[in-house]
Amino acid sequence: MSSPFSGSARPAPGSPSSMPIPPTGWPIGSYGTYEEAQRAVDHLAGSDFPVREVTIVGVDLMLVERITGKLTWGKVIAGGAASGAWIGLLIGLVMSIATPPGTGALSSMLAGLGGGVVIGIGFAVAGYLAMRGRRDFSSASQLVAGRYDVLAQPRHAEHGRNLLAHLAMRPQTSQ
């Protein structure tokens, strides 16, 4: 596998690799938000900078879990029914396609939907009971960085820093 800054093509996103490869390059800018780092790379791209040799690196990663509410039996059952309904509807749709015409395609879909709801509620209730009150809240998790560094290949670093310095001197416009 090649380095992200080598002259050869980068591997396709999501392609398998044996080991993670840390980013290389020299820092040419550091930003408090990902949007600011994207703005910097957009500026570099607009200035005909070789952006294929640029990487945005999230530094000081944090897992942020935002609590979205208290978990109640009603929410557990409703969530289980909703997720089961989608799976059951999909199974019912497949069953209705496989049934001969005129033999109750709608009843196959309804049976799949009903079965999915029952199974979804069963799994949701079992999972909630297994927690025994240790996690009576719902939440959403997100991976966030403390800062975002923009790196460039060393032979382009000075030029990149100069371009980003000009960007920093321009007044920021709201979008």
Short mmCIF file of N, CA and C in Angstrom, two decimals, residues 3-158:
data_model
loop_
_atom_site.label_atom_id
_atom_site.label_comp_id
_atom_site.label_asym_id
_atom_site.label_seq_id
_atom_site.Cartn_x
_atom_site.Cartn_y
_atom_site.Cartn_z
N SER A 3 1.94 5.34 0.44
CA SER A 3 1.75 6.44 1.38
C SER A 3 0.74 7.42 0.81
N PRO A 4 -0.02 8.12 1.66
CA PRO A 4 -0.98 9.09 1.14
C PRO A 4 -0.32 10.20 0.33
N PHE A 5 0.99 10.40 0.49
CA PHE A 5 1.66 11.50 -0.21
C PHE A 5 2.58 11.02 -1.31
N SER A 6 2.52 9.74 -1.65
CA SER A 6 3.37 9.25 -2.72
C SER A 6 2.80 9.69 -4.06
N GLY A 7 3.59 9.59 -5.07
CA GLY A 7 3.15 10.01 -6.40
C GLY A 7 2.13 9.06 -7.00
N SER A 8 2.06 7.83 -6.51
CA SER A 8 1.11 6.88 -7.08
C SER A 8 -0.30 7.15 -6.57
N ALA A 9 -1.24 6.50 -7.19
CA ALA A 9 -2.65 6.70 -6.82
C ALA A 9 -2.91 6.19 -5.41
N ARG A 10 -3.82 6.86 -4.72
CA ARG A 10 -4.22 6.43 -3.37
C ARG A 10 -5.12 5.21 -3.50
N PRO A 11 -5.12 4.37 -2.45
CA PRO A 11 -6.06 3.25 -2.47
C PRO A 11 -7.48 3.79 -2.38
N ALA A 12 -8.41 3.05 -2.93
CA ALA A 12 -9.81 3.47 -2.90
C ALA A 12 -10.30 3.51 -1.45
N PRO A 13 -11.16 4.50 -1.13
CA PRO A 13 -11.72 4.55 0.22
C PRO A 13 -12.42 3.24 0.54
N GLY A 14 -12.19 2.75 1.75
CA GLY A 14 -12.83 1.52 2.18
C GLY A 14 -12.13 0.27 1.71
N SER A 15 -11.03 0.40 0.95
CA SER A 15 -10.34 -0.79 0.50
C SER A 15 -9.58 -1.40 1.67
N PRO A 16 -9.44 -2.72 1.67
CA PRO A 16 -8.79 -3.37 2.81
C PRO A 16 -7.30 -3.06 2.87
N SER A 17 -6.79 -2.94 4.06
CA SER A 17 -5.35 -2.78 4.25
C SER A 17 -4.97 -3.61 5.47
N SER A 18 -3.71 -4.01 5.52
CA SER A 18 -3.30 -4.86 6.63
C SER A 18 -3.14 -4.06 7.92
N MET A 19 -2.66 -2.84 7.82
CA MET A 19 -2.45 -2.01 9.00
C MET A 19 -2.82 -0.57 8.70
N PRO A 20 -3.34 0.14 9.69
CA PRO A 20 -3.61 1.57 9.47
C PRO A 20 -2.30 2.31 9.24
N ILE A 21 -2.33 3.29 8.34
CA ILE A 21 -1.14 4.07 8.04
C ILE A 21 -1.35 5.48 8.59
N PRO A 22 -0.49 5.89 9.54
CA PRO A 22 -0.64 7.25 10.07
C PRO A 22 -0.38 8.28 8.98
N PRO A 23 -1.00 9.43 9.09
CA PRO A 23 -0.77 10.47 8.08
C PRO A 23 0.65 11.01 8.17
N THR A 24 1.15 11.44 7.03
CA THR A 24 2.47 12.05 7.01
C THR A 24 2.33 13.43 6.38
N GLY A 25 3.35 14.22 6.52
CA GLY A 25 3.33 15.56 5.94
C GLY A 25 3.62 16.58 7.03
N TRP A 26 3.74 17.81 6.60
CA TRP A 26 4.02 18.90 7.53
C TRP A 26 2.76 19.71 7.74
N PRO A 27 2.54 20.15 8.97
CA PRO A 27 1.35 20.97 9.23
C PRO A 27 1.45 22.31 8.51
N ILE A 28 0.38 22.68 7.82
CA ILE A 28 0.34 23.98 7.16
C ILE A 28 -0.80 24.83 7.72
N GLY A 29 -1.62 24.25 8.58
CA GLY A 29 -2.69 25.00 9.23
C GLY A 29 -3.33 24.15 10.31
N SER A 30 -3.90 24.80 11.32
CA SER A 30 -4.59 24.11 12.40
C SER A 30 -5.88 24.87 12.69
N TYR A 31 -6.99 24.15 12.83
CA TYR A 31 -8.29 24.78 12.93
C TYR A 31 -9.11 24.16 14.05
N GLY A 32 -9.99 24.95 14.61
CA GLY A 32 -10.83 24.50 15.72
C GLY A 32 -12.01 23.65 15.30
N THR A 33 -12.45 23.78 14.05
CA THR A 33 -13.58 22.99 13.57
C THR A 33 -13.25 22.35 12.23
N TYR A 34 -13.97 21.30 11.93
CA TYR A 34 -13.78 20.62 10.65
C TYR A 34 -14.18 21.54 9.49
N GLU A 35 -15.22 22.34 9.69
CA GLU A 35 -15.64 23.27 8.63
C GLU A 35 -14.53 24.25 8.27
N GLU A 36 -13.80 24.74 9.28
CA GLU A 36 -12.69 25.66 9.01
C GLU A 36 -11.58 24.95 8.22
N ALA A 37 -11.30 23.69 8.57
CA ALA A 37 -10.28 22.93 7.84
C ALA A 37 -10.73 22.70 6.40
N GLN A 38 -12.01 22.40 6.19
CA GLN A 38 -12.53 22.23 4.84
C GLN A 38 -12.41 23.54 4.05
N ARG A 39 -12.71 24.64 4.70
CA ARG A 39 -12.61 25.96 4.04
C ARG A 39 -11.17 26.20 3.59
N ALA A 40 -10.21 25.81 4.45
CA ALA A 40 -8.79 25.98 4.10
C ALA A 40 -8.43 25.14 2.87
N VAL A 41 -8.88 23.90 2.84
CA VAL A 41 -8.57 23.03 1.70
C VAL A 41 -9.28 23.54 0.45
N ASP A 42 -10.50 24.04 0.60
CA ASP A 42 -11.20 24.65 -0.55
C ASP A 42 -10.40 25.82 -1.10
N HIS A 43 -9.83 26.62 -0.20
CA HIS A 43 -9.02 27.77 -0.62
C HIS A 43 -7.77 27.28 -1.37
N LEU A 44 -7.15 26.23 -0.85
CA LEU A 44 -5.98 25.67 -1.53
C LEU A 44 -6.36 25.16 -2.92
N ALA A 45 -7.48 24.48 -3.02
CA ALA A 45 -7.93 23.95 -4.31
C ALA A 45 -8.20 25.08 -5.29
N GLY A 46 -8.80 26.15 -4.81
CA GLY A 46 -9.08 27.30 -5.66
C GLY A 46 -7.83 28.04 -6.09
N SER A 47 -6.72 27.79 -5.39
CA SER A 47 -5.45 28.44 -5.72
C SER A 47 -4.53 27.51 -6.50
N ASP A 48 -5.10 26.47 -7.09
CA ASP A 48 -4.35 25.48 -7.88
C ASP A 48 -3.23 24.80 -7.09
N PHE A 49 -3.43 24.63 -5.80
CA PHE A 49 -2.51 23.87 -4.96
C PHE A 49 -2.78 22.38 -5.19
N PRO A 50 -1.76 21.52 -5.17
CA PRO A 50 -1.99 20.08 -5.39
C PRO A 50 -2.68 19.43 -4.17
N VAL A 51 -4.00 19.55 -4.11
CA VAL A 51 -4.73 19.09 -2.92
C VAL A 51 -4.74 17.58 -2.76
N ARG A 52 -4.36 16.83 -3.78
CA ARG A 52 -4.24 15.37 -3.60
C ARG A 52 -3.16 15.04 -2.58
N GLU A 53 -2.30 16.00 -2.29
CA GLU A 53 -1.22 15.78 -1.34
C GLU A 53 -1.51 16.47 -0.01
N VAL A 54 -2.78 16.69 0.28
CA VAL A 54 -3.21 17.33 1.52
C VAL A 54 -4.07 16.35 2.31
N THR A 55 -3.93 16.38 3.61
CA THR A 55 -4.71 15.53 4.50
C THR A 55 -5.25 16.38 5.64
N ILE A 56 -6.50 16.15 6.01
CA ILE A 56 -7.06 16.77 7.22
C ILE A 56 -7.01 15.70 8.31
N VAL A 57 -6.41 16.04 9.44
CA VAL A 57 -6.23 15.09 10.52
C VAL A 57 -6.92 15.62 11.77
N GLY A 58 -7.86 14.84 12.29
CA GLY A 58 -8.49 15.17 13.57
C GLY A 58 -7.56 14.77 14.70
N VAL A 59 -7.25 15.71 15.59
CA VAL A 59 -6.31 15.48 16.68
C VAL A 59 -7.07 15.59 18.01
N ASP A 60 -6.62 14.87 19.01
CA ASP A 60 -7.26 14.85 20.33
C ASP A 60 -8.72 14.40 20.22
N LEU A 61 -8.89 13.17 19.75
CA LEU A 61 -10.23 12.65 19.52
C LEU A 61 -10.98 12.41 20.82
N MET A 62 -12.28 12.69 20.77
CA MET A 62 -13.15 12.48 21.93
C MET A 62 -14.42 11.79 21.44
N LEU A 63 -14.94 10.88 22.25
CA LEU A 63 -16.24 10.31 21.99
C LEU A 63 -17.24 11.12 22.81
N VAL A 64 -18.14 11.81 22.13
CA VAL A 64 -19.12 12.65 22.79
C VAL A 64 -20.46 11.94 22.72
N GLU A 65 -21.05 11.70 23.88
CA GLU A 65 -22.37 11.05 23.95
C GLU A 65 -23.36 12.07 24.47
N ARG A 66 -24.28 12.46 23.59
CA ARG A 66 -25.29 13.44 23.97
C ARG A 66 -26.55 12.69 24.38
N ILE A 67 -27.03 12.97 25.57
CA ILE A 67 -28.22 12.31 26.08
C ILE A 67 -29.44 12.93 25.42
N THR A 68 -30.28 12.08 24.83
CA THR A 68 -31.44 12.59 24.11
C THR A 68 -32.74 12.45 24.89
N GLY A 69 -32.71 11.74 26.00
CA GLY A 69 -33.92 11.63 26.82
C GLY A 69 -33.90 10.44 27.75
N LYS A 70 -34.91 10.38 28.59
CA LYS A 70 -35.08 9.26 29.52
C LYS A 70 -35.71 8.10 28.77
N LEU A 71 -35.23 6.91 29.03
CA LEU A 71 -35.75 5.72 28.38
C LEU A 71 -36.88 5.16 29.24
N THR A 72 -38.05 5.01 28.65
CA THR A 72 -39.22 4.47 29.35
C THR A 72 -39.68 3.21 28.64
N TRP A 73 -40.55 2.45 29.31
CA TRP A 73 -41.09 1.25 28.67
C TRP A 73 -41.79 1.59 27.36
N GLY A 74 -42.51 2.69 27.34
CA GLY A 74 -43.21 3.09 26.12
C GLY A 74 -42.24 3.33 24.96
N LYS A 75 -41.12 4.00 25.25
CA LYS A 75 -40.13 4.27 24.20
C LYS A 75 -39.44 2.99 23.75
N VAL A 76 -39.19 2.09 24.70
CA VAL A 76 -38.55 0.82 24.35
C VAL A 76 -39.46 0.02 23.42
N ILE A 77 -40.74 -0.07 23.78
CA ILE A 77 -41.69 -0.85 22.97
C ILE A 77 -41.91 -0.18 21.61
N ALA A 78 -42.06 1.13 21.60
CA ALA A 78 -42.26 1.85 20.33
C ALA A 78 -41.05 1.70 19.41
N GLY A 79 -39.85 1.83 19.97
CA GLY A 79 -38.64 1.67 19.16
C GLY A 79 -38.51 0.26 18.61
N GLY A 80 -38.80 -0.74 19.44
CA GLY A 80 -38.75 -2.13 18.99
C GLY A 80 -39.78 -2.41 17.91
N ALA A 81 -40.99 -1.86 18.09
CA ALA A 81 -42.04 -2.05 17.08
C ALA A 81 -41.65 -1.40 15.76
N ALA A 82 -41.08 -0.20 15.83
CA ALA A 82 -40.70 0.51 14.60
C ALA A 82 -39.60 -0.23 13.85
N SER A 83 -38.55 -0.65 14.56
CA SER A 83 -37.46 -1.35 13.86
C SER A 83 -37.93 -2.71 13.36
N GLY A 84 -38.74 -3.39 14.13
CA GLY A 84 -39.28 -4.68 13.68
C GLY A 84 -40.21 -4.52 12.49
N ALA A 85 -40.97 -3.41 12.47
CA ALA A 85 -41.90 -3.18 11.36
C ALA A 85 -41.16 -3.05 10.04
N TRP A 86 -40.03 -2.34 10.04
CA TRP A 86 -39.26 -2.18 8.80
C TRP A 86 -38.75 -3.53 8.30
N ILE A 87 -38.21 -4.31 9.20
CA ILE A 87 -37.68 -5.62 8.80
C ILE A 87 -38.82 -6.53 8.35
N GLY A 88 -39.92 -6.52 9.11
CA GLY A 88 -41.07 -7.34 8.74
C GLY A 88 -41.69 -6.92 7.43
N LEU A 89 -41.74 -5.62 7.19
CA LEU A 89 -42.28 -5.13 5.91
C LEU A 89 -41.41 -5.60 4.74
N LEU A 90 -40.10 -5.56 4.93
CA LEU A 90 -39.19 -6.04 3.88
C LEU A 90 -39.40 -7.53 3.63
N ILE A 91 -39.49 -8.31 4.70
CA ILE A 91 -39.71 -9.75 4.55
C ILE A 91 -41.07 -10.00 3.90
N GLY A 92 -42.09 -9.25 4.33
CA GLY A 92 -43.42 -9.40 3.73
C GLY A 92 -43.43 -9.04 2.26
N LEU A 93 -42.66 -8.02 1.88
CA LEU A 93 -42.58 -7.63 0.47
C LEU A 93 -41.94 -8.74 -0.36
N VAL A 94 -40.88 -9.33 0.16
CA VAL A 94 -40.23 -10.43 -0.54
C VAL A 94 -41.18 -11.62 -0.65
N MET A 95 -41.90 -11.90 0.43
CA MET A 95 -42.87 -13.01 0.40
C MET A 95 -43.98 -12.73 -0.61
N SER A 96 -44.45 -11.49 -0.69
CA SER A 96 -45.54 -11.17 -1.62
C SER A 96 -45.08 -11.27 -3.07
N ILE A 97 -43.83 -10.98 -3.33
CA ILE A 97 -43.30 -11.12 -4.68
C ILE A 97 -43.20 -12.59 -5.06
N ALA A 98 -42.88 -13.43 -4.08
CA ALA A 98 -42.70 -14.85 -4.34
C ALA A 98 -44.03 -15.60 -4.44
N THR A 99 -45.13 -15.00 -3.99
CA THR A 99 -46.42 -15.70 -4.06
C THR A 99 -47.01 -15.57 -5.45
N PRO A 100 -47.72 -16.61 -5.90
CA PRO A 100 -48.36 -16.54 -7.22
C PRO A 100 -49.44 -15.45 -7.24
N PRO A 101 -49.69 -14.86 -8.39
CA PRO A 101 -50.71 -13.80 -8.48
C PRO A 101 -52.08 -14.31 -8.03
N GLY A 102 -52.78 -13.43 -7.32
CA GLY A 102 -54.13 -13.75 -6.87
C GLY A 102 -54.19 -14.62 -5.64
N THR A 103 -53.06 -14.85 -4.97
CA THR A 103 -53.08 -15.74 -3.79
C THR A 103 -52.82 -14.98 -2.50
N GLY A 104 -53.04 -13.69 -2.48
CA GLY A 104 -52.94 -12.96 -1.22
C GLY A 104 -51.59 -12.30 -0.98
N ALA A 105 -51.10 -11.54 -1.94
CA ALA A 105 -49.83 -10.83 -1.76
C ALA A 105 -49.93 -9.84 -0.61
N LEU A 106 -51.09 -9.18 -0.48
CA LEU A 106 -51.27 -8.21 0.60
C LEU A 106 -51.23 -8.90 1.96
N SER A 107 -51.84 -10.07 2.05
CA SER A 107 -51.83 -10.78 3.33
C SER A 107 -50.41 -11.23 3.69
N SER A 108 -49.58 -11.56 2.69
CA SER A 108 -48.17 -11.90 2.96
C SER A 108 -47.43 -10.71 3.54
N MET A 109 -47.69 -9.52 2.95
CA MET A 109 -47.03 -8.31 3.45
C MET A 109 -47.48 -7.99 4.87
N LEU A 110 -48.77 -8.10 5.13
CA LEU A 110 -49.30 -7.81 6.47
C LEU A 110 -48.78 -8.81 7.50
N ALA A 111 -48.69 -10.09 7.08
CA ALA A 111 -48.15 -11.11 8.00
C ALA A 111 -46.69 -10.81 8.33
N GLY A 112 -45.91 -10.44 7.33
CA GLY A 112 -44.51 -10.09 7.57
C GLY A 112 -44.40 -8.88 8.47
N LEU A 113 -45.23 -7.88 8.23
CA LEU A 113 -45.23 -6.67 9.05
C LEU A 113 -45.59 -7.00 10.49
N GLY A 114 -46.65 -7.76 10.69
CA GLY A 114 -47.07 -8.12 12.05
C GLY A 114 -46.03 -8.95 12.78
N GLY A 115 -45.46 -9.92 12.07
CA GLY A 115 -44.42 -10.74 12.68
C GLY A 115 -43.19 -9.93 13.04
N GLY A 116 -42.82 -9.01 12.17
CA GLY A 116 -41.67 -8.15 12.45
C GLY A 116 -41.89 -7.28 13.67
N VAL A 117 -43.09 -6.73 13.81
CA VAL A 117 -43.41 -5.89 14.97
C VAL A 117 -43.28 -6.71 16.25
N VAL A 118 -43.86 -7.90 16.26
CA VAL A 118 -43.81 -8.75 17.46
C VAL A 118 -42.37 -9.12 17.81
N ILE A 119 -41.61 -9.52 16.81
CA ILE A 119 -40.21 -9.92 17.06
C ILE A 119 -39.38 -8.70 17.50
N GLY A 120 -39.59 -7.55 16.86
CA GLY A 120 -38.87 -6.33 17.24
C GLY A 120 -39.14 -5.93 18.68
N ILE A 121 -40.41 -5.98 19.09
CA ILE A 121 -40.76 -5.66 20.48
C ILE A 121 -40.11 -6.66 21.41
N GLY A 122 -40.13 -7.93 21.06
CA GLY A 122 -39.53 -8.97 21.91
C GLY A 122 -38.04 -8.72 22.14
N PHE A 123 -37.32 -8.42 21.07
CA PHE A 123 -35.88 -8.16 21.22
C PHE A 123 -35.61 -6.89 22.01
N ALA A 124 -36.40 -5.85 21.77
CA ALA A 124 -36.20 -4.59 22.50
C ALA A 124 -36.47 -4.76 23.99
N VAL A 125 -37.53 -5.47 24.34
CA VAL A 125 -37.86 -5.71 25.74
C VAL A 125 -36.79 -6.58 26.40
N ALA A 126 -36.33 -7.61 25.70
CA ALA A 126 -35.28 -8.48 26.26
C ALA A 126 -34.00 -7.69 26.52
N GLY A 127 -33.63 -6.82 25.58
CA GLY A 127 -32.43 -6.00 25.77
C GLY A 127 -32.57 -5.03 26.92
N TYR A 128 -33.75 -4.44 27.06
CA TYR A 128 -33.98 -3.48 28.15
C TYR A 128 -33.98 -4.19 29.50
N LEU A 129 -34.59 -5.37 29.56
CA LEU A 129 -34.58 -6.13 30.81
C LEU A 129 -33.16 -6.57 31.18
N ALA A 130 -32.36 -6.90 30.20
CA ALA A 130 -30.98 -7.34 30.46
C ALA A 130 -30.15 -6.22 31.07
N MET A 131 -30.48 -4.98 30.78
CA MET A 131 -29.72 -3.85 31.34
C MET A 131 -30.05 -3.60 32.80
N ARG A 132 -31.18 -4.07 33.28
CA ARG A 132 -31.60 -3.96 34.69
C ARG A 132 -31.45 -2.55 35.24
N GLY A 133 -31.91 -1.57 34.49
CA GLY A 133 -31.92 -0.20 34.99
C GLY A 133 -30.57 0.51 34.98
N ARG A 134 -29.54 -0.09 34.41
CA ARG A 134 -28.22 0.54 34.41
C ARG A 134 -28.09 1.62 33.34
N ARG A 135 -28.99 1.66 32.41
CA ARG A 135 -28.89 2.64 31.34
C ARG A 135 -30.30 3.06 30.93
N ASP A 136 -30.92 3.87 31.76
CA ASP A 136 -32.30 4.29 31.52
C ASP A 136 -32.36 5.60 30.77
N PHE A 137 -31.56 5.74 29.74
CA PHE A 137 -31.58 6.93 28.90
C PHE A 137 -31.20 6.56 27.48
N SER A 138 -31.63 7.39 26.55
CA SER A 138 -31.23 7.21 25.15
C SER A 138 -30.21 8.28 24.82
N SER A 139 -29.36 7.99 23.85
CA SER A 139 -28.29 8.93 23.53
C SER A 139 -27.84 8.75 22.09
N ALA A 140 -27.07 9.72 21.64
CA ALA A 140 -26.45 9.67 20.32
C ALA A 140 -24.97 9.94 20.51
N SER A 141 -24.12 9.09 19.94
CA SER A 141 -22.68 9.24 20.09
C SER A 141 -22.06 9.81 18.83
N GLN A 142 -20.98 10.54 19.02
CA GLN A 142 -20.28 11.16 17.90
C GLN A 142 -18.80 11.25 18.25
N LEU A 143 -17.95 10.97 17.26
CA LEU A 143 -16.51 11.11 17.42
C LEU A 143 -16.13 12.52 16.98
N VAL A 144 -15.50 13.28 17.88
CA VAL A 144 -15.17 14.69 17.61
C VAL A 144 -13.68 14.90 17.92
N ALA A 145 -13.05 15.77 17.15
CA ALA A 145 -11.64 16.10 17.38
C ALA A 145 -11.53 17.43 18.11
N GLY A 146 -10.49 17.57 18.91
CA GLY A 146 -10.23 18.83 19.60
C GLY A 146 -9.75 19.91 18.63
N ARG A 147 -9.04 19.47 17.58
CA ARG A 147 -8.61 20.39 16.52
C ARG A 147 -8.38 19.59 15.25
N TYR A 148 -8.30 20.30 14.14
CA TYR A 148 -8.11 19.67 12.84
C TYR A 148 -6.89 20.29 12.18
N ASP A 149 -5.86 19.48 11.97
CA ASP A 149 -4.64 19.94 11.32
C ASP A 149 -4.71 19.61 9.84
N VAL A 150 -4.24 20.55 9.03
CA VAL A 150 -4.12 20.33 7.59
C VAL A 150 -2.64 20.09 7.31
N LEU A 151 -2.34 18.92 6.74
CA LEU A 151 -0.96 18.54 6.44
C LEU A 151 -0.76 18.55 4.93
N ALA A 152 0.47 18.85 4.52
CA ALA A 152 0.83 18.80 3.10
C ALA A 152 2.19 18.15 2.97
N GLN A 153 2.45 17.61 1.80
CA GLN A 153 3.75 17.02 1.53
C GLN A 153 4.82 18.09 1.71
N PRO A 154 5.96 17.74 2.30
CA PRO A 154 6.97 18.75 2.62
C PRO A 154 7.36 19.67 1.46
N ARG A 155 7.43 19.15 0.24
CA ARG A 155 7.87 20.01 -0.87
C ARG A 155 6.85 21.10 -1.20
N HIS A 156 5.59 20.97 -0.69
CA HIS A 156 4.56 21.97 -0.95
C HIS A 156 4.16 22.73 0.31
N ALA A 157 4.78 22.39 1.45
CA ALA A 157 4.33 22.94 2.73
C ALA A 157 4.47 24.45 2.81
N GLU A 158 5.58 25.00 2.40
CA GLU A 158 5.78 26.45 2.50
C GLU A 158 4.76 27.20 1.66
#
